[in-house]
């Protein structure tokens, strides 16, 4: 589904590289003089296996332009990011991500290369039977997974998701959140293209139900059909899909590809309400099931992400199944709206006014670096690759800084200790919420190096550890020293919601 077409990119990269080659070479020569001192400091602090990569890249970071032809020596100067699932089909490419350069490949012979810094996995293909083992401590694992737990449930359990240092999932907490992956832009939400005036919808009610349901994937983890079946006992629902089918689509729309057909949209747009039920109930797992009714000017009756209000265009733009104790109550509410035009239209006011009032949605859409079905924008796989490249580099640079910081801070703390000033309280919590002073991070999020430090510190006199921690925090390195893998975790309820409402 998401295979890449890189040929064009390759060609344009080549032209670019050729055109800039001489300019860049010149710049490198002049700038090298300026950066000499910095490089000397950094390399003198450095030890460990990263040496060739780091020093070279610190030297050339800003000036280097990736050549579009790779040679063995090119590859050995940059972190190698190896796709363990051959998602991109690329045998090898130097990619420029802002100021950072990484080598991306699907060629598994790089598994044991000492420059390999990250393995990239596509969630659907992630299998515990085939993993790049043994995993070295400088091997980051990165996960790209846009699907719900239905697709690969293993990834939704803590022991698995915490294997990854970098994640791109539907969760807003992942490092590259794909929460809005089914939304092209805010303009399509505001568009009135398919919207049918309420007066006409009221006329159509003579031959249409107030609610429409279109689902052909029956019995998914969310157990939506059980709910809709019960709902149908209390209110009329037109169901065009295979699940709970009671109404036929025109012949030419009876295939899965027709779901994006304008004529199909026109049928749905005639309804007042659409049952928008996700296949799994996960925080931030939101699909076209929500966005489609919003685009069409139909009120979604939504069952899915528990925190969906965080993403709705306005407070009053959807009816949430979770606010009703029983399908019968939901049916009663919809019947009320069906007969009260003013109340019904209050759910569409945001659209009629073209007013999206949710700052989170607006910001996320504005800052999103990738597009949906939009060839003028980056796609999310490229963005994912660069996110990992940048984070790998960030950690390489942080490790350098930490060497300096730790030794400076330790010296500072010991000095303070010997100065015999009595213990002093600072206003921070060691394992609570971040505050402006102290190490503001729960221990389980700390890197192993930090844990060792924190544990060591714990046995010291209190004031020494306080100074040490305050000193560290003043370097602002500590909040994300190394990757916080658990943050990329996904919270999903695997529970079926059947129990409870049936009397
Ligand atoms: C994979 O890389 C090795 C060098 O590491 C090279 O010899 C081999 O031809 C590559 N394979 C493919 C399919 O590109
Ligand atoms: C990456 O994740 C693994 C597994 O959680 C962890 O052991 C390792 O320390 C992490 N690497 C970094 C650089 O944080
Ligand atoms: C929803 O309402 C609350 C309080 O009434 C407000 O703080 C919030 O900003 C509103 N959200 C949107 C998306 O309008």
Short mmCIF file of C-alpha atoms and ligand atoms in Angstrom, two decimals:
data_model
loop_
_atom_site.label_atom_id
_atom_site.label_comp_id
_atom_site.label_asym_id
_atom_site.label_seq_id
_atom_site.Cartn_x
_atom_site.Cartn_y
_atom_site.Cartn_z
CA UNK A 1 0.00 0.00 0.00
CA UNK A 2 2.80 2.42 0.86
CA UNK A 3 5.51 1.39 -1.56
CA UNK A 4 7.74 4.24 -2.59
CA UNK A 5 8.51 5.72 -5.93
CA UNK A 6 11.99 7.01 -5.53
CA UNK A 7 13.21 7.01 -9.09
CA UNK A 8 12.27 10.66 -9.65
CA UNK A 9 13.82 11.67 -6.40
CA UNK A 10 17.04 9.93 -7.36
CA UNK A 11 17.19 11.75 -10.65
CA UNK A 12 16.59 15.16 -9.15
CA UNK A 13 19.06 14.49 -6.34
CA UNK A 14 21.67 13.69 -8.91
CA UNK A 15 21.13 16.94 -10.80
CA UNK A 16 21.16 18.88 -7.57
CA UNK A 17 24.31 17.23 -6.40
CA UNK A 18 26.06 17.95 -9.67
CA UNK A 19 24.98 21.58 -9.68
CA UNK A 20 26.03 22.24 -6.10
CA UNK A 21 29.11 20.12 -6.03
CA UNK A 22 31.57 22.92 -6.74
CA UNK A 23 29.87 25.50 -4.56
CA UNK A 24 29.73 23.09 -1.69
CA UNK A 25 33.32 22.02 -2.06
CA UNK A 26 34.38 25.63 -1.88
CA UNK A 27 32.29 26.22 1.21
CA UNK A 28 33.63 23.17 2.92
CA UNK A 29 37.16 24.35 2.40
CA UNK A 30 36.51 27.82 3.80
CA UNK A 31 34.30 26.67 6.68
CA UNK A 32 36.67 23.93 7.73
CA UNK A 33 39.00 26.58 9.05
CA UNK A 34 36.26 27.99 11.28
CA UNK A 35 35.18 24.72 12.79
CA UNK A 36 38.64 23.35 13.49
CA UNK A 37 38.64 24.32 17.14
CA UNK A 38 35.27 22.84 17.89
CA UNK A 39 36.18 19.57 16.28
CA UNK A 40 39.31 19.33 18.34
CA UNK A 41 37.40 19.77 21.59
CA UNK A 42 34.81 17.23 20.67
CA UNK A 43 37.18 14.58 19.45
CA UNK A 44 39.37 14.91 22.52
CA UNK A 45 36.35 14.17 24.72
CA UNK A 46 35.22 11.30 22.71
CA UNK A 47 35.76 7.62 23.16
CA UNK A 48 33.97 4.51 22.02
CA UNK A 49 32.96 2.85 18.81
CA UNK A 50 31.13 5.84 17.33
CA UNK A 51 34.29 7.73 16.64
CA UNK A 52 34.52 7.62 12.88
CA UNK A 53 30.89 8.56 12.36
CA UNK A 54 30.75 11.35 14.85
CA UNK A 55 33.94 13.13 14.17
CA UNK A 56 33.46 13.07 10.51
CA UNK A 57 29.94 14.32 10.71
CA UNK A 58 30.66 17.00 13.24
CA UNK A 59 33.21 18.28 10.85
CA UNK A 60 31.02 18.19 7.80
CA UNK A 61 27.56 18.28 9.26
CA UNK A 62 26.52 21.69 7.98
CA UNK A 63 28.40 21.68 4.73
CA UNK A 64 28.06 18.19 3.42
CA UNK A 65 25.68 17.53 0.61
CA UNK A 66 24.89 13.89 0.02
CA UNK A 67 26.22 12.51 -3.19
CA UNK A 68 23.62 10.59 -5.10
CA UNK A 69 26.06 7.84 -5.93
CA UNK A 70 27.16 5.77 -2.99
CA UNK A 71 30.48 4.17 -2.49
CA UNK A 72 31.62 1.93 0.32
CA UNK A 73 33.53 4.82 1.87
CA UNK A 74 30.50 7.16 1.79
CA UNK A 75 28.45 4.63 3.65
CA UNK A 76 31.03 4.19 6.37
CA UNK A 77 30.86 7.82 7.36
CA UNK A 78 27.20 7.98 8.34
CA UNK A 79 24.84 6.14 10.67
CA UNK A 80 23.23 3.28 8.79
CA UNK A 81 19.47 2.89 9.23
CA UNK A 82 18.44 -0.57 8.11
CA UNK A 83 14.82 -1.32 7.21
CA UNK A 84 14.21 -4.79 8.62
CA UNK A 85 10.91 -4.87 6.73
CA UNK A 86 11.74 -4.10 3.10
CA UNK A 87 9.10 -1.39 2.98
CA UNK A 88 10.86 1.11 0.75
CA UNK A 89 12.53 -1.32 -1.62
CA UNK A 90 15.63 0.86 -1.49
CA UNK A 91 18.93 -0.99 -1.64
CA UNK A 92 20.85 2.03 -0.41
CA UNK A 93 20.53 5.79 -0.29
CA UNK A 94 22.22 8.63 1.52
CA UNK A 95 19.44 10.84 2.80
CA UNK A 96 19.71 14.41 4.00
CA UNK A 97 17.41 15.19 6.92
CA UNK A 98 17.84 18.85 7.76
CA UNK A 99 21.45 19.04 8.80
CA UNK A 100 21.84 15.33 9.38
CA UNK A 101 22.79 12.66 6.90
CA UNK A 102 22.01 8.96 7.24
CA UNK A 103 22.31 5.94 4.99
CA UNK A 104 19.00 4.14 4.45
CA UNK A 105 18.86 0.62 3.12
CA UNK A 106 16.88 -2.60 3.09
CA UNK A 107 20.06 -4.63 2.45
CA UNK A 108 20.33 -6.99 5.40
CA UNK A 109 24.04 -7.55 4.91
CA UNK A 110 24.44 -4.29 6.86
CA UNK A 111 23.09 -5.96 10.00
CA UNK A 112 26.57 -6.46 11.41
CA UNK A 113 28.12 -3.32 10.01
CA UNK A 114 29.56 -1.26 12.86
CA UNK A 115 27.95 1.92 11.52
CA UNK A 116 24.45 0.45 11.77
CA UNK A 117 22.65 2.51 14.38
CA UNK A 118 18.98 1.72 13.87
CA UNK A 119 16.67 -0.98 12.58
CA UNK A 120 13.40 0.19 11.12
CA UNK A 121 10.33 -2.06 11.35
CA UNK A 122 6.97 -1.90 9.65
CA UNK A 123 4.45 -3.00 12.28
CA UNK A 124 2.45 -5.28 10.01
CA UNK A 125 5.58 -7.30 9.23
CA UNK A 126 6.99 -7.28 12.75
CA UNK A 127 7.51 -10.87 13.76
CA UNK A 128 9.32 -12.18 16.79
CA UNK A 129 10.58 -15.08 14.69
CA UNK A 130 12.75 -12.80 12.63
CA UNK A 131 14.57 -10.12 14.55
CA UNK A 132 18.03 -8.60 14.12
CA UNK A 133 19.66 -10.34 17.06
CA UNK A 134 21.85 -10.08 19.00
CA UNK A 135 20.86 -6.49 19.67
CA UNK A 136 23.80 -4.30 20.52
CA UNK A 137 23.37 -1.42 22.93
CA UNK A 138 23.89 1.09 20.12
CA UNK A 139 21.15 -0.57 18.04
CA UNK A 140 18.03 1.55 18.17
CA UNK A 141 14.81 -0.03 17.00
CA UNK A 142 12.21 2.12 15.29
CA UNK A 143 8.61 1.22 14.61
CA UNK A 144 6.35 2.49 11.87
CA UNK A 145 2.83 1.26 12.45
CA UNK A 146 -0.26 3.11 11.33
CA UNK A 147 -2.74 0.29 11.92
CA UNK A 148 -4.97 -0.66 14.85
CA UNK A 149 -4.27 -3.62 17.19
CA UNK A 150 -6.43 -5.75 14.97
CA UNK A 151 -3.52 -5.77 12.53
CA UNK A 152 -0.71 -6.97 14.82
CA UNK A 153 -1.85 -7.28 18.40
CA UNK A 154 1.63 -8.13 19.72
CA UNK A 155 2.68 -4.51 19.35
CA UNK A 156 0.05 -3.40 21.80
CA UNK A 157 1.59 -5.15 24.76
CA UNK A 158 4.16 -3.51 26.89
CA UNK A 159 6.98 -6.05 26.46
CA UNK A 160 6.86 -5.53 22.71
CA UNK A 161 6.22 -1.82 22.33
CA UNK A 162 9.00 -1.00 24.78
CA UNK A 163 11.50 -2.68 22.49
CA UNK A 164 11.40 0.43 20.34
CA UNK A 165 13.29 3.66 20.83
CA UNK A 166 11.51 5.62 18.11
CA UNK A 167 7.90 5.23 17.08
CA UNK A 168 5.47 6.46 14.48
CA UNK A 169 1.98 5.29 15.41
CA UNK A 170 -1.49 6.74 15.71
CA UNK A 171 -0.75 7.71 19.31
CA UNK A 172 -0.17 11.42 19.95
CA UNK A 173 2.64 10.33 22.27
CA UNK A 174 4.65 8.62 19.58
CA UNK A 175 7.63 10.47 18.20
CA UNK A 176 5.95 10.94 14.85
CA UNK A 177 2.22 10.87 15.59
CA UNK A 178 0.04 9.63 12.75
CA UNK A 179 -3.18 10.53 14.53
CA UNK A 180 -4.48 12.57 11.60
CA UNK A 181 -3.38 10.07 8.95
CA UNK A 182 -6.87 9.94 7.42
CA UNK A 183 -7.42 13.68 7.26
CA UNK A 184 -6.20 15.47 4.13
CA UNK A 185 -6.48 18.95 5.64
CA UNK A 186 -8.77 21.32 7.52
CA UNK A 187 -10.15 22.70 4.28
CA UNK A 188 -11.94 19.43 3.45
CA UNK A 189 -13.65 19.60 6.83
CA UNK A 190 -14.94 23.10 6.14
CA UNK A 191 -15.98 22.31 2.58
CA UNK A 192 -19.72 22.41 1.86
CA UNK A 193 -19.32 20.48 -1.38
CA UNK A 194 -21.43 17.47 -0.39
CA UNK A 195 -23.60 19.05 2.25
CA UNK A 196 -27.33 18.73 1.82
CA UNK A 197 -29.60 21.41 3.35
CA UNK A 198 -31.60 20.27 6.35
CA UNK A 199 -34.92 20.93 4.63
CA UNK A 200 -33.99 18.43 1.93
CA UNK A 201 -32.79 15.89 4.52
CA UNK A 202 -36.14 16.22 6.27
CA UNK A 203 -37.91 15.41 2.99
CA UNK A 204 -35.59 12.46 2.36
CA UNK A 205 -36.52 11.05 5.75
CA UNK A 206 -39.73 9.77 4.13
CA UNK A 207 -37.70 7.04 2.46
CA UNK A 208 -34.47 6.99 4.47
CA UNK A 209 -33.68 6.11 8.07
CA UNK A 210 -32.20 8.87 10.24
CA UNK A 211 -29.05 6.78 10.70
CA UNK A 212 -26.79 5.05 8.21
CA UNK A 213 -24.24 2.29 8.83
CA UNK A 214 -21.79 0.95 6.26
CA UNK A 215 -19.47 -1.77 7.47
CA UNK A 216 -18.21 -4.89 5.78
CA UNK A 217 -15.60 -5.91 8.33
CA UNK A 218 -17.88 -7.70 10.78
CA UNK A 219 -16.90 -8.72 14.32
CA UNK A 220 -13.71 -6.70 14.82
CA UNK A 221 -12.23 -6.27 18.33
CA UNK A 222 -14.50 -3.30 19.12
CA UNK A 223 -17.55 -5.56 18.69
CA UNK A 224 -19.39 -2.69 17.05
CA UNK A 225 -22.00 -4.89 15.37
CA UNK A 226 -23.37 -6.05 18.73
CA UNK A 227 -24.02 -2.46 19.65
CA UNK A 228 -25.58 -1.55 16.33
CA UNK A 229 -27.75 -4.67 16.41
CA UNK A 230 -29.17 -3.57 19.75
CA UNK A 231 -29.51 0.02 18.53
CA UNK A 232 -31.57 -1.22 15.58
CA UNK A 233 -34.17 -2.47 18.05
CA UNK A 234 -34.76 1.12 19.14
CA UNK A 235 -34.32 3.21 16.01
CA UNK A 236 -34.27 2.70 12.26
CA UNK A 237 -30.81 2.25 10.73
CA UNK A 238 -30.05 1.81 7.01
CA UNK A 239 -27.16 -0.63 6.73
CA UNK A 240 -25.53 -0.88 3.29
CA UNK A 241 -22.46 -2.97 4.15
CA UNK A 242 -22.17 -6.70 4.66
CA UNK A 243 -22.60 -6.37 8.40
CA UNK A 244 -26.24 -6.18 9.50
CA UNK A 245 -27.09 -5.56 5.86
CA UNK A 246 -30.64 -4.34 5.22
CA UNK A 247 -30.36 -1.98 2.25
CA UNK A 248 -28.60 -2.28 -1.12
CA UNK A 249 -26.24 0.13 -2.77
CA UNK A 250 -26.55 0.68 -6.53
CA UNK A 251 -24.73 -2.07 -8.41
CA UNK A 252 -21.75 0.07 -9.46
CA UNK A 253 -20.96 1.01 -5.86
CA UNK A 254 -20.89 -2.53 -4.52
CA UNK A 255 -17.13 -2.95 -4.21
CA UNK A 256 -14.66 -1.82 -1.58
CA UNK A 257 -12.97 0.72 -3.88
CA UNK A 258 -16.25 2.61 -4.24
CA UNK A 259 -15.96 3.80 -0.63
CA UNK A 260 -14.16 6.88 -1.93
CA UNK A 261 -16.46 7.38 -4.88
CA UNK A 262 -18.26 10.73 -5.11
CA UNK A 263 -21.54 8.95 -5.77
CA UNK A 264 -21.17 6.95 -2.60
CA UNK A 265 -20.53 10.19 -0.71
CA UNK A 266 -23.71 11.63 -2.19
CA UNK A 267 -25.74 8.73 -0.82
CA UNK A 268 -24.28 9.11 2.66
CA UNK A 269 -24.67 12.89 2.62
CA UNK A 270 -28.48 12.50 2.44
CA UNK A 271 -28.56 11.14 5.97
CA UNK A 272 -28.72 13.10 9.19
CA UNK A 273 -26.44 10.78 11.15
CA UNK A 274 -23.68 8.29 10.33
CA UNK A 275 -22.64 5.53 12.70
CA UNK A 276 -18.88 6.00 12.86
CA UNK A 277 -17.57 3.00 14.79
CA UNK A 278 -13.85 2.16 14.76
CA UNK A 279 -12.69 -1.44 14.58
CA UNK A 280 -10.68 -1.08 17.79
CA UNK A 281 -10.98 1.22 20.77
CA UNK A 282 -7.65 2.93 21.25
CA UNK A 283 -6.65 6.39 22.37
CA UNK A 284 -6.02 8.43 19.21
CA UNK A 285 -6.87 5.66 16.76
CA UNK A 286 -9.06 7.69 14.40
CA UNK A 287 -9.89 6.77 10.84
CA UNK A 288 -11.88 8.07 7.92
CA UNK A 289 -14.96 6.78 9.77
CA UNK A 290 -14.90 9.98 11.80
CA UNK A 291 -13.62 12.41 9.18
CA UNK A 292 -15.92 11.30 6.38
CA UNK A 293 -19.23 12.36 8.00
CA UNK A 294 -17.61 15.61 9.13
CA UNK A 295 -16.55 16.27 5.53
CA UNK A 296 -20.01 15.42 4.18
CA UNK A 297 -21.96 17.55 6.65
CA UNK A 298 -23.52 14.56 8.40
CA UNK A 299 -23.35 14.26 12.19
CA UNK A 300 -21.10 11.36 13.24
CA UNK A 301 -22.31 9.10 16.02
CA UNK A 302 -18.85 8.12 17.12
CA UNK A 303 -17.49 5.12 18.93
CA UNK A 304 -13.69 4.87 19.08
CA UNK A 305 -10.89 6.84 20.67
CA UNK A 306 -12.02 7.66 24.23
CA UNK A 307 -10.36 11.08 24.03
CA UNK A 308 -11.91 11.99 20.69
CA UNK A 309 -13.02 15.45 21.90
CA UNK A 310 -9.34 16.39 21.73
CA UNK A 311 -9.53 16.04 17.94
CA UNK A 312 -13.02 17.15 16.99
CA UNK A 313 -13.28 20.38 14.97
CA UNK A 314 -15.51 21.85 17.65
CA UNK A 315 -17.10 20.79 20.93
CA UNK A 316 -20.42 20.21 19.23
CA UNK A 317 -19.63 18.31 16.08
CA UNK A 318 -20.24 14.68 16.98
CA UNK A 319 -22.45 12.56 19.20
CA UNK A 320 -20.41 10.25 21.40
CA UNK A 321 -21.71 6.76 22.02
CA UNK A 322 -19.82 6.73 25.30
CA UNK A 323 -22.09 9.42 26.77
CA UNK A 324 -25.07 7.07 26.71
CA UNK A 325 -25.60 4.24 29.14
CA UNK A 326 -27.57 2.10 26.70
CA UNK A 327 -28.25 2.02 22.95
CA UNK A 328 -31.86 2.81 23.80
CA UNK A 329 -30.81 6.12 25.37
CA UNK A 330 -28.77 6.96 22.31
CA UNK A 331 -31.76 6.16 20.09
CA UNK A 332 -33.96 8.41 22.18
CA UNK A 333 -31.54 11.32 21.84
CA UNK A 334 -31.23 10.89 18.08
CA UNK A 335 -35.01 10.81 17.71
CA UNK A 336 -35.19 14.07 19.62
CA UNK A 337 -32.62 15.70 17.30
CA UNK A 338 -34.44 14.27 14.29
CA UNK A 339 -37.56 16.23 15.18
CA UNK A 340 -35.85 19.39 16.43
CA UNK A 341 -34.17 21.23 13.56
CA UNK A 342 -32.54 23.80 15.74
CA UNK A 343 -30.93 21.23 18.03
CA UNK A 344 -29.83 19.16 15.04
CA UNK A 345 -28.23 22.12 13.31
CA UNK A 346 -26.29 23.04 16.42
CA UNK A 347 -24.08 20.04 15.53
CA UNK A 348 -23.38 21.51 12.10
CA UNK A 349 -22.98 25.14 13.07
CA UNK A 350 -19.18 24.90 13.08
CA UNK A 351 -19.31 23.73 9.48
CA UNK A 352 -21.83 26.26 8.26
CA UNK A 353 -19.71 28.99 9.81
CA UNK A 354 -16.46 27.41 8.57
CA UNK A 355 -15.22 27.70 12.11
CA UNK A 356 -12.83 25.08 13.46
CA UNK A 357 -12.32 26.02 17.09
CA UNK A 358 -10.07 23.19 18.25
CA UNK A 359 -6.58 24.64 18.65
CA UNK A 360 -4.96 21.21 18.93
CA UNK A 361 -6.37 20.06 15.60
CA UNK A 362 -5.43 23.32 13.90
CA UNK A 363 -1.88 23.25 15.23
CA UNK A 364 -1.27 19.62 14.40
CA UNK A 365 -2.55 20.08 10.87
CA UNK A 366 -0.49 23.21 10.39
CA UNK A 367 2.71 21.65 11.66
CA UNK A 368 2.30 18.27 10.01
CA UNK A 369 5.28 17.64 7.76
CA UNK A 370 3.63 14.98 5.62
CA UNK A 371 0.59 14.92 3.39
CA UNK A 372 -2.32 12.55 2.82
CA UNK A 373 -2.88 11.63 -0.82
CA UNK A 374 -0.94 14.72 -1.77
CA UNK A 375 2.03 14.36 -4.09
CA UNK A 376 3.16 17.93 -3.44
CA UNK A 377 4.03 16.98 0.15
CA UNK A 378 6.39 14.48 1.75
CA UNK A 379 4.84 11.16 2.54
CA UNK A 380 4.91 9.83 6.07
CA UNK A 381 7.47 7.12 5.41
CA UNK A 382 10.07 9.68 4.32
CA UNK A 383 9.20 11.79 7.34
CA UNK A 384 9.58 8.73 9.56
CA UNK A 385 13.02 7.93 8.15
CA UNK A 386 14.17 11.47 8.82
CA UNK A 387 12.67 11.52 12.30
CA UNK A 388 14.76 8.46 13.18
CA UNK A 389 17.86 9.89 11.49
CA UNK A 390 17.53 13.16 13.45
CA UNK A 391 16.97 11.36 16.74
CA UNK A 392 19.89 9.03 16.19
CA UNK A 393 22.06 12.07 15.55
CA UNK A 394 20.61 13.91 18.52
CA UNK A 395 21.66 11.06 20.76
CA UNK A 396 25.14 10.96 19.26
CA UNK A 397 25.50 14.65 20.01
CA UNK A 398 23.98 14.36 23.46
CA UNK A 399 26.37 11.63 24.43
CA UNK A 400 29.18 14.02 23.61
CA UNK A 401 27.71 16.77 25.76
CA UNK A 402 26.92 14.43 28.63
CA UNK A 403 30.56 13.53 29.02
CA UNK A 404 31.32 17.16 29.72
CA UNK A 405 28.23 17.84 31.77
CA UNK A 406 28.55 14.86 34.05
CA UNK A 407 32.10 15.54 34.98
CA UNK A 408 31.49 19.25 35.50
CA UNK A 409 28.45 18.56 37.63
CA UNK A 410 30.10 15.88 39.69
CA UNK A 411 32.95 18.21 40.48
CA UNK A 412 30.46 20.94 41.38
CA UNK A 413 28.49 18.63 43.65
CA UNK A 414 31.52 17.35 45.49
CA UNK A 415 32.88 20.84 45.95
CA UNK A 416 29.59 21.86 47.47
CA UNK A 417 29.59 18.85 49.75
CA UNK A 418 33.03 19.63 51.15
CA UNK A 419 32.03 23.24 51.67
CA UNK A 420 29.93 21.92 54.59
CA UNK A 421 26.84 23.99 53.97
CA UNK A 422 23.83 22.37 55.54
CA UNK A 423 21.21 20.53 53.50
CA UNK A 424 18.82 22.70 51.57
CA UNK A 425 15.48 21.88 50.02
CA UNK A 426 14.75 22.60 46.42
CA UNK A 427 11.29 22.72 45.01
CA UNK A 428 11.34 19.68 42.83
CA UNK A 429 10.11 16.15 42.82
CA UNK A 430 12.48 13.39 41.85
CA UNK A 431 9.91 11.14 40.30
CA UNK A 432 6.90 13.38 39.86
CA UNK A 433 5.88 15.89 37.25
CA UNK A 434 8.57 17.91 35.52
CA UNK A 435 9.43 21.09 37.38
CA UNK A 436 11.93 23.74 36.54
CA UNK A 437 14.56 22.46 38.93
CA UNK A 438 16.00 19.04 39.51
CA UNK A 439 15.85 15.97 37.31
CA UNK A 440 12.31 16.19 36.18
CA UNK A 441 11.61 12.76 34.93
CA UNK A 442 10.16 9.55 36.28
CA UNK A 443 12.90 7.01 36.71
CA UNK A 444 11.34 4.48 34.41
CA UNK A 445 11.82 6.97 31.60
CA UNK A 446 15.46 7.49 32.34
CA UNK A 447 18.22 5.98 30.26
CA UNK A 448 20.30 3.26 31.80
CA UNK A 449 23.11 5.75 32.29
CA UNK A 450 20.78 8.07 34.17
CA UNK A 451 19.44 5.24 36.27
CA UNK A 452 22.90 4.31 37.36
CA UNK A 453 23.52 7.93 38.14
CA UNK A 454 20.25 8.42 39.97
CA UNK A 455 20.67 5.24 41.97
CA UNK A 456 24.23 6.12 42.82
CA UNK A 457 23.11 9.57 43.80
CA UNK A 458 20.39 8.19 46.00
CA UNK A 459 22.92 6.73 48.39
CA UNK A 460 24.77 10.00 48.73
CA UNK A 461 24.10 12.68 51.30
CA UNK A 462 20.91 14.40 50.28
CA UNK A 463 22.39 17.81 49.58
CA UNK A 464 25.04 16.42 47.28
CA UNK A 465 22.48 14.70 45.15
CA UNK A 466 20.37 17.83 45.10
CA UNK A 467 23.20 19.93 43.81
CA UNK A 468 24.16 17.35 41.30
CA UNK A 469 20.64 17.10 40.03
CA UNK A 470 20.14 20.81 39.91
CA UNK A 471 23.37 21.29 38.13
CA UNK A 472 22.46 18.65 35.57
CA UNK A 473 19.10 20.22 34.96
CA UNK A 474 20.68 23.57 34.32
CA UNK A 475 22.25 22.04 31.26
CA UNK A 476 18.74 21.12 30.08
CA UNK A 477 20.05 17.82 28.88
CA UNK A 478 18.19 15.62 31.22
CA UNK A 479 14.60 15.73 30.12
CA UNK A 480 15.25 13.63 27.08
CA UNK A 481 18.80 12.49 27.41
CA UNK A 482 18.16 9.33 25.53
CA UNK A 483 15.04 8.08 23.92
CA UNK A 484 12.02 7.42 26.05
CA UNK A 485 10.70 4.29 24.49
CA UNK A 486 7.76 3.69 26.78
CA UNK A 487 6.28 7.00 25.70
CA UNK A 488 5.68 5.61 22.27
CA UNK A 489 3.45 3.02 23.86
CA UNK A 490 -0.11 2.62 22.88
CA UNK A 491 -3.01 2.41 25.23
CA UNK A 492 -5.83 0.34 23.97
CA UNK A 493 -8.64 -1.36 25.63
CA UNK A 494 -8.94 -4.85 24.30
CA UNK A 495 -12.09 -5.30 26.29
CA UNK A 496 -15.27 -5.98 24.48
CA UNK A 497 -17.93 -3.53 25.53
CA UNK A 498 -20.82 -5.90 25.16
CA UNK A 499 -21.38 -6.55 28.83
CA UNK A 500 -23.40 -4.07 30.78
CA UNK A 501 -26.19 -2.74 28.68
CA UNK A 502 -28.28 -5.81 28.03
CA UNK A 503 -30.91 -6.25 30.67
C1 LIG B 1 24.07 -5.59 -0.20
O1 LIG B 1 25.25 -4.98 0.24
C2 LIG B 1 26.43 -5.69 -0.05
C3 LIG B 1 27.58 -4.92 0.56
O2 LIG B 1 27.37 -4.74 1.92
C4 LIG B 1 26.59 -5.83 -1.55
O3 LIG B 1 27.72 -6.61 -1.85
C5 LIG B 1 25.34 -6.49 -2.13
O4 LIG B 1 25.42 -6.52 -3.55
C6 LIG B 1 24.11 -5.71 -1.70
N1 LIG B 1 22.91 -6.40 -2.17
C7 LIG B 1 21.97 -5.78 -2.87
C8 LIG B 1 20.79 -6.60 -3.26
O5 LIG B 1 22.05 -4.61 -3.18
C1 LIG B 2 16.47 1.49 23.17
O1 LIG B 2 15.48 0.64 23.69
C2 LIG B 2 16.00 -0.49 24.36
C3 LIG B 2 14.82 -1.36 24.75
O2 LIG B 2 13.89 -0.65 25.47
C4 LIG B 2 16.82 -0.03 25.55
O3 LIG B 2 17.37 -1.17 26.20
C5 LIG B 2 17.93 0.87 25.06
O4 LIG B 2 18.63 1.38 26.17
C6 LIG B 2 17.36 2.02 24.27
N1 LIG B 2 18.42 2.78 23.69
C7 LIG B 2 18.59 4.05 23.97
C8 LIG B 2 19.70 4.74 23.28
O5 LIG B 2 17.85 4.63 24.74
C1 LIG B 3 -14.77 22.87 24.46
O1 LIG B 3 -15.29 23.49 25.62
C2 LIG B 3 -14.35 23.75 26.62
C3 LIG B 3 -15.03 24.33 27.83
O2 LIG B 3 -16.36 24.64 27.58
C4 LIG B 3 -13.25 24.66 26.10
O3 LIG B 3 -12.26 24.87 27.07
C5 LIG B 3 -12.62 24.02 24.88
O4 LIG B 3 -11.65 24.89 24.33
C6 LIG B 3 -13.67 23.70 23.85
N1 LIG B 3 -13.06 22.97 22.77
C7 LIG B 3 -13.27 23.25 21.50
C8 LIG B 3 -12.62 22.34 20.52
O5 LIG B 3 -13.95 24.18 21.13
#
